[in-house]
XYZ file of C-alpha atoms in Angstrom:
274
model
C 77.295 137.028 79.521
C 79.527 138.186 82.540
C 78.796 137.107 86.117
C 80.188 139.082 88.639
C 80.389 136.935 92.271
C 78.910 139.047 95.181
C 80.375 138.751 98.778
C 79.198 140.246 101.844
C 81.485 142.385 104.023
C 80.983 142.662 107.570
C 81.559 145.769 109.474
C 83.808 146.403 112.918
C 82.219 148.110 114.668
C 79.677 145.915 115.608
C 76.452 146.789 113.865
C 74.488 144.195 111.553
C 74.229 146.270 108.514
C 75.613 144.275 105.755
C 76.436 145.595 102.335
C 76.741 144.074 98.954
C 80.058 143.991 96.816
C 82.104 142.766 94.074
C 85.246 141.214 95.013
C 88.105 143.065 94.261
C 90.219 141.996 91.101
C 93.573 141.073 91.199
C 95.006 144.902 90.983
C 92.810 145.850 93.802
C 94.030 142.766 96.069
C 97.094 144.060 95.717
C 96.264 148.009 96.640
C 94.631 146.066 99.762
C 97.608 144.092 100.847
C 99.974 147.108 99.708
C 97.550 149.669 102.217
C 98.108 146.840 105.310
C 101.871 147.115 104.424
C 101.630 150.862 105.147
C 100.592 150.622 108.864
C 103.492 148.411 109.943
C 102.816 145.381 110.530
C 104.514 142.515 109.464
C 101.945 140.052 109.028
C 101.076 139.080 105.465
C 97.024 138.993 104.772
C 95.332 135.766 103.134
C 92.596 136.403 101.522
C 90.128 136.336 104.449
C 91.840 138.260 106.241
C 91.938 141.232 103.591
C 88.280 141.263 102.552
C 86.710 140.695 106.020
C 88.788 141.956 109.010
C 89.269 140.213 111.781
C 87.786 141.405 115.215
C 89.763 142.032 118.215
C 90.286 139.326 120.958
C 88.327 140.609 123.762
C 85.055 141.617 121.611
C 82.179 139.032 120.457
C 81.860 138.206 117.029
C 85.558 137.533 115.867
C 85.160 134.212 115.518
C 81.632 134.130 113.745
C 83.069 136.812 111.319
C 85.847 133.719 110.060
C 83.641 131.576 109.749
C 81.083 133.728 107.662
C 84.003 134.473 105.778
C 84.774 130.854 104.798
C 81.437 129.968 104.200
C 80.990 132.788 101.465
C 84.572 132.336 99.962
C 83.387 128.388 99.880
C 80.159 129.178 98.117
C 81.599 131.008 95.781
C 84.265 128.046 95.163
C 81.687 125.942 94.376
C 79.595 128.409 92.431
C 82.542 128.242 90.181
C 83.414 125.087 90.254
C 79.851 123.903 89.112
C 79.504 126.214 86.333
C 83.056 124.476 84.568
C 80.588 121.108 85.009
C 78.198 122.593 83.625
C 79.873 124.905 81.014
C 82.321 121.104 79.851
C 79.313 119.008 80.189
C 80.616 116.565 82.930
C 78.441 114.042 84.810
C 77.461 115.355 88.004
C 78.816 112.120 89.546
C 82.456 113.559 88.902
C 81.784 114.746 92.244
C 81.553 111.578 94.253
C 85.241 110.181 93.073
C 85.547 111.459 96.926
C 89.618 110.074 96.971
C 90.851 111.786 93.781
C 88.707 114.635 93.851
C 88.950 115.403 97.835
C 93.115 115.314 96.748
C 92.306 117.742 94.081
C 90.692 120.336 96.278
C 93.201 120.331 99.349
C 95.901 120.201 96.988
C 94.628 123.596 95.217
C 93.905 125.212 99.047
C 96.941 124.593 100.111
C 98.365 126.735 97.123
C 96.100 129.317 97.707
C 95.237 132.331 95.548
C 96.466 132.901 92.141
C 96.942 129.451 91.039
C 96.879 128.847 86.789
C 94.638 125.992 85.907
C 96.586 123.092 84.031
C 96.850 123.519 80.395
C 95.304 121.347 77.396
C 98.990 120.210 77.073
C 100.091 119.322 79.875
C 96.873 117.185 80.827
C 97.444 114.924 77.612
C 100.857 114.702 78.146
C 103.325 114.841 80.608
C 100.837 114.349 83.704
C 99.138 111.437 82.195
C 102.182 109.640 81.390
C 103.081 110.230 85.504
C 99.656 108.398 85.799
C 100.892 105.613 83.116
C 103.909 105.640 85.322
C 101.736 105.194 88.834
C 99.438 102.542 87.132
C 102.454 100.353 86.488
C 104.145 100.530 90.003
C 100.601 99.721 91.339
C 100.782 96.666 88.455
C 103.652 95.587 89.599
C 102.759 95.529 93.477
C 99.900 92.948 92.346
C 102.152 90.876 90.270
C 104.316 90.209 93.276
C 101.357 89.175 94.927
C 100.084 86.833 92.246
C 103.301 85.222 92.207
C 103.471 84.345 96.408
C 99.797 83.644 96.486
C 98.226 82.909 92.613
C 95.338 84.915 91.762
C 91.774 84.793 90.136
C 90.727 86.082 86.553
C 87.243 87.547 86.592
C 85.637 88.399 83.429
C 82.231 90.160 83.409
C 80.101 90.786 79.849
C 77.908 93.284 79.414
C 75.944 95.106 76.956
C 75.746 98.953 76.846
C 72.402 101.009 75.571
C 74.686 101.874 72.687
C 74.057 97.691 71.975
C 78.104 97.765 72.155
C 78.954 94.484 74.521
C 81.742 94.874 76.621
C 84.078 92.148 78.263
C 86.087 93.967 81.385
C 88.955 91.381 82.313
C 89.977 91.734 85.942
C 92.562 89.724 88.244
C 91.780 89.303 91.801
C 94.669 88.400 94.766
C 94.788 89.099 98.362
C 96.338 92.381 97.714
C 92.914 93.447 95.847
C 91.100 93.192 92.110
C 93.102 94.903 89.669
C 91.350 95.986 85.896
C 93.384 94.520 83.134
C 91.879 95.396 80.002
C 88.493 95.604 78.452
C 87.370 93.653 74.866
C 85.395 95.314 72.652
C 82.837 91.993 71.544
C 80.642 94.042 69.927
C 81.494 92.667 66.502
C 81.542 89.173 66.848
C 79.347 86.364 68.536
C 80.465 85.254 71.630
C 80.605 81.034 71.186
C 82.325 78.722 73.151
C 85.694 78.722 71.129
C 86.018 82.316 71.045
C 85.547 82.716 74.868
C 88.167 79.565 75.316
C 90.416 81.797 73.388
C 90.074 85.136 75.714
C 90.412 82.882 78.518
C 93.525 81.263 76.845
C 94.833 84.386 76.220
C 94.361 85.766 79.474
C 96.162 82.959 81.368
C 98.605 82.906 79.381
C 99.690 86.479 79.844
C 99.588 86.462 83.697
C 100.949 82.973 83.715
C 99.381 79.485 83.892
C 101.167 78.710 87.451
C 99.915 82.017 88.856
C 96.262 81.746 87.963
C 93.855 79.313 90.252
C 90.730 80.103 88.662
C 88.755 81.960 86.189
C 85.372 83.368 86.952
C 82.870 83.901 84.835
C 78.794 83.932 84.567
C 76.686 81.046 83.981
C 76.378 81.715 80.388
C 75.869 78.342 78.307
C 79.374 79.406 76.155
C 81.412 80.154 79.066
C 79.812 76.867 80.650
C 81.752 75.059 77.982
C 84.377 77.161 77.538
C 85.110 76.450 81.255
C 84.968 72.875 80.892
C 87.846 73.250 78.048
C 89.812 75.216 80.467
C 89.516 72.803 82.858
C 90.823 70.246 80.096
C 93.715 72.439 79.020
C 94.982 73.547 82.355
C 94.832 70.902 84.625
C 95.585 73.675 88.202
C 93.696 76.236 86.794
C 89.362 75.718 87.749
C 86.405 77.520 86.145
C 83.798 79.083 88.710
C 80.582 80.132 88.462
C 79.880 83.875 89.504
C 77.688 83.389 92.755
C 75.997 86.710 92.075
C 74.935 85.592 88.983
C 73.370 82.229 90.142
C 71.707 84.280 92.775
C 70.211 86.351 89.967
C 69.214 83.361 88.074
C 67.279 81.462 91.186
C 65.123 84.873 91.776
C 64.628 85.324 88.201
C 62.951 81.723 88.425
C 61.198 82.336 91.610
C 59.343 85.212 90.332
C 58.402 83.746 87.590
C 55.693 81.541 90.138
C 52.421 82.290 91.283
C 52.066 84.479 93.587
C 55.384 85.963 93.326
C 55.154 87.239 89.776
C 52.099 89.482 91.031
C 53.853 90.678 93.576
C 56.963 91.340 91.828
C 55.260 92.698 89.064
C 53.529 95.257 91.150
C 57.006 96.423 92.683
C 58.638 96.872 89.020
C 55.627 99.078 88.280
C 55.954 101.316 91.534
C 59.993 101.459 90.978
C 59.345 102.328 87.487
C 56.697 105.502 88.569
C 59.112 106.436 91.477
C 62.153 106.213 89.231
């Protein structure tokens, strides 16, 4: 099915009648630039400026006319823009990545009209491996930050819908928390040894002298796997998340009389408004 985008051109000479109309394709943007061309004038037309005129200083409605103008040219961005969500089945939360994504936009304004979109190819090659490239500078900037000031492993589990448990290792300094890697545990029970072991391995590729502590929840294995880091490492301490104790002490409050009611009640009316 073909969807043709409608804009609305607004006359000069100062009436309110507005009339429907397909914007011109990429043939008849060039008849309308080659026509301004004709009449001498040296200026070259963007594209606002060659599907709604612009009025002369002196008479009202110049200005509103622009901004009209950007306002359709914008919905009709975004008219487009949501139907690639829609048409690659992206999360609508794509959207609120408001750093990378507001970069994206400016950067494609700024080129203005007639820009290609990037190809399969050069998406899963040479652009990602500049972001491979970026990753590792930014790697790098941490590492000479864990080696003036020591840094923090932080290691939080959790367990998709899917049933697939995740382990995301991350290393926090003063210049910031940095992801390291993620463990697929999804396969095998997580015990005491085997968390020693991740935690062994972790420290030892960042660097026993580097690392001060490593932070996990209050889990009964990581409990004793923290005691046996404590054994093996005698400058490197095992914390207890706070958020997680925090967690843990409501979870026990609300298990009391009258609290339970009440929290019971508030699940319910979270559940109906969700």
């Amino acid at each position: 099915m073909s969807h043709q985008p409608l804009v609305t051109n607004l006359d000069d000479d100062g009436d309110d009648d507005i009339e429907e109309l397909s914007l011109p394709t990429k043939r008849g943007r060039d008849a309308i630039s080659s026509s301004h061309g004709s009449t001498g004038t040296s200026r070259t037309k963007g594209p606002i400026d060659c599907y709604f005129p612009k009025k002369p200083e002196g008479k009202s409605g110049g200005k509103d006319v622009q901004i009209i103008a950007k306002d359709i040219l914008r919905d009709r961005a975004v008219r487009a823009f949501a139907r690639w969500v829609y048409d690659a089945g992206l999360p609508f939360n794509c959207v609120n990545y408001t750093d990378t994504f507001g970069d994206f936009i400016e950067a494609v304004g700024q080129y203005g009209p007639g820009m290609k979109p990037p190809t399969y190819h050069e998406i899963r090659g040479p652009y990602l491996n500049k972001e491979v490239e970026e990753t590792n500078k930014i790697m790098e900037e941490h590492k000479v930050a864990w080696n003036k000031y020591g840094c923090s492993i932080m290691m939080d589990k959790w367990t998709a819908r899917t049933g697939k448990m995740i382990i995301n290792v991350l290393v926090n300094s003063p210049k910031g928390s940095l992801f390291l890697e993620s463990i697929d545990a999804s396969d095998s029970s997580t015990d005491h040894i085997k968390m020693f072991t991740l935690f062994q391995n972790t420290i030892e590729k960042i660097g026993p002298s580097k690392v001060v502590q490593v932070v996990t929840d209050n889990a009964s294995e990581n409990v004793k796997a923290g005691g046996m880091v404590e054994g093996a490492y005698k400058n490197v301490y095992w914390t207890p998340c706070a958020a997680h104790c925090i967690n843990l002490i409501f979870g026990d409050i609300f298990k009391e009389k009258p609290f339970s009611t009440v929290f019971g009640q508030g699940v319910r009316v979270h559940s109906y408004i969700s």
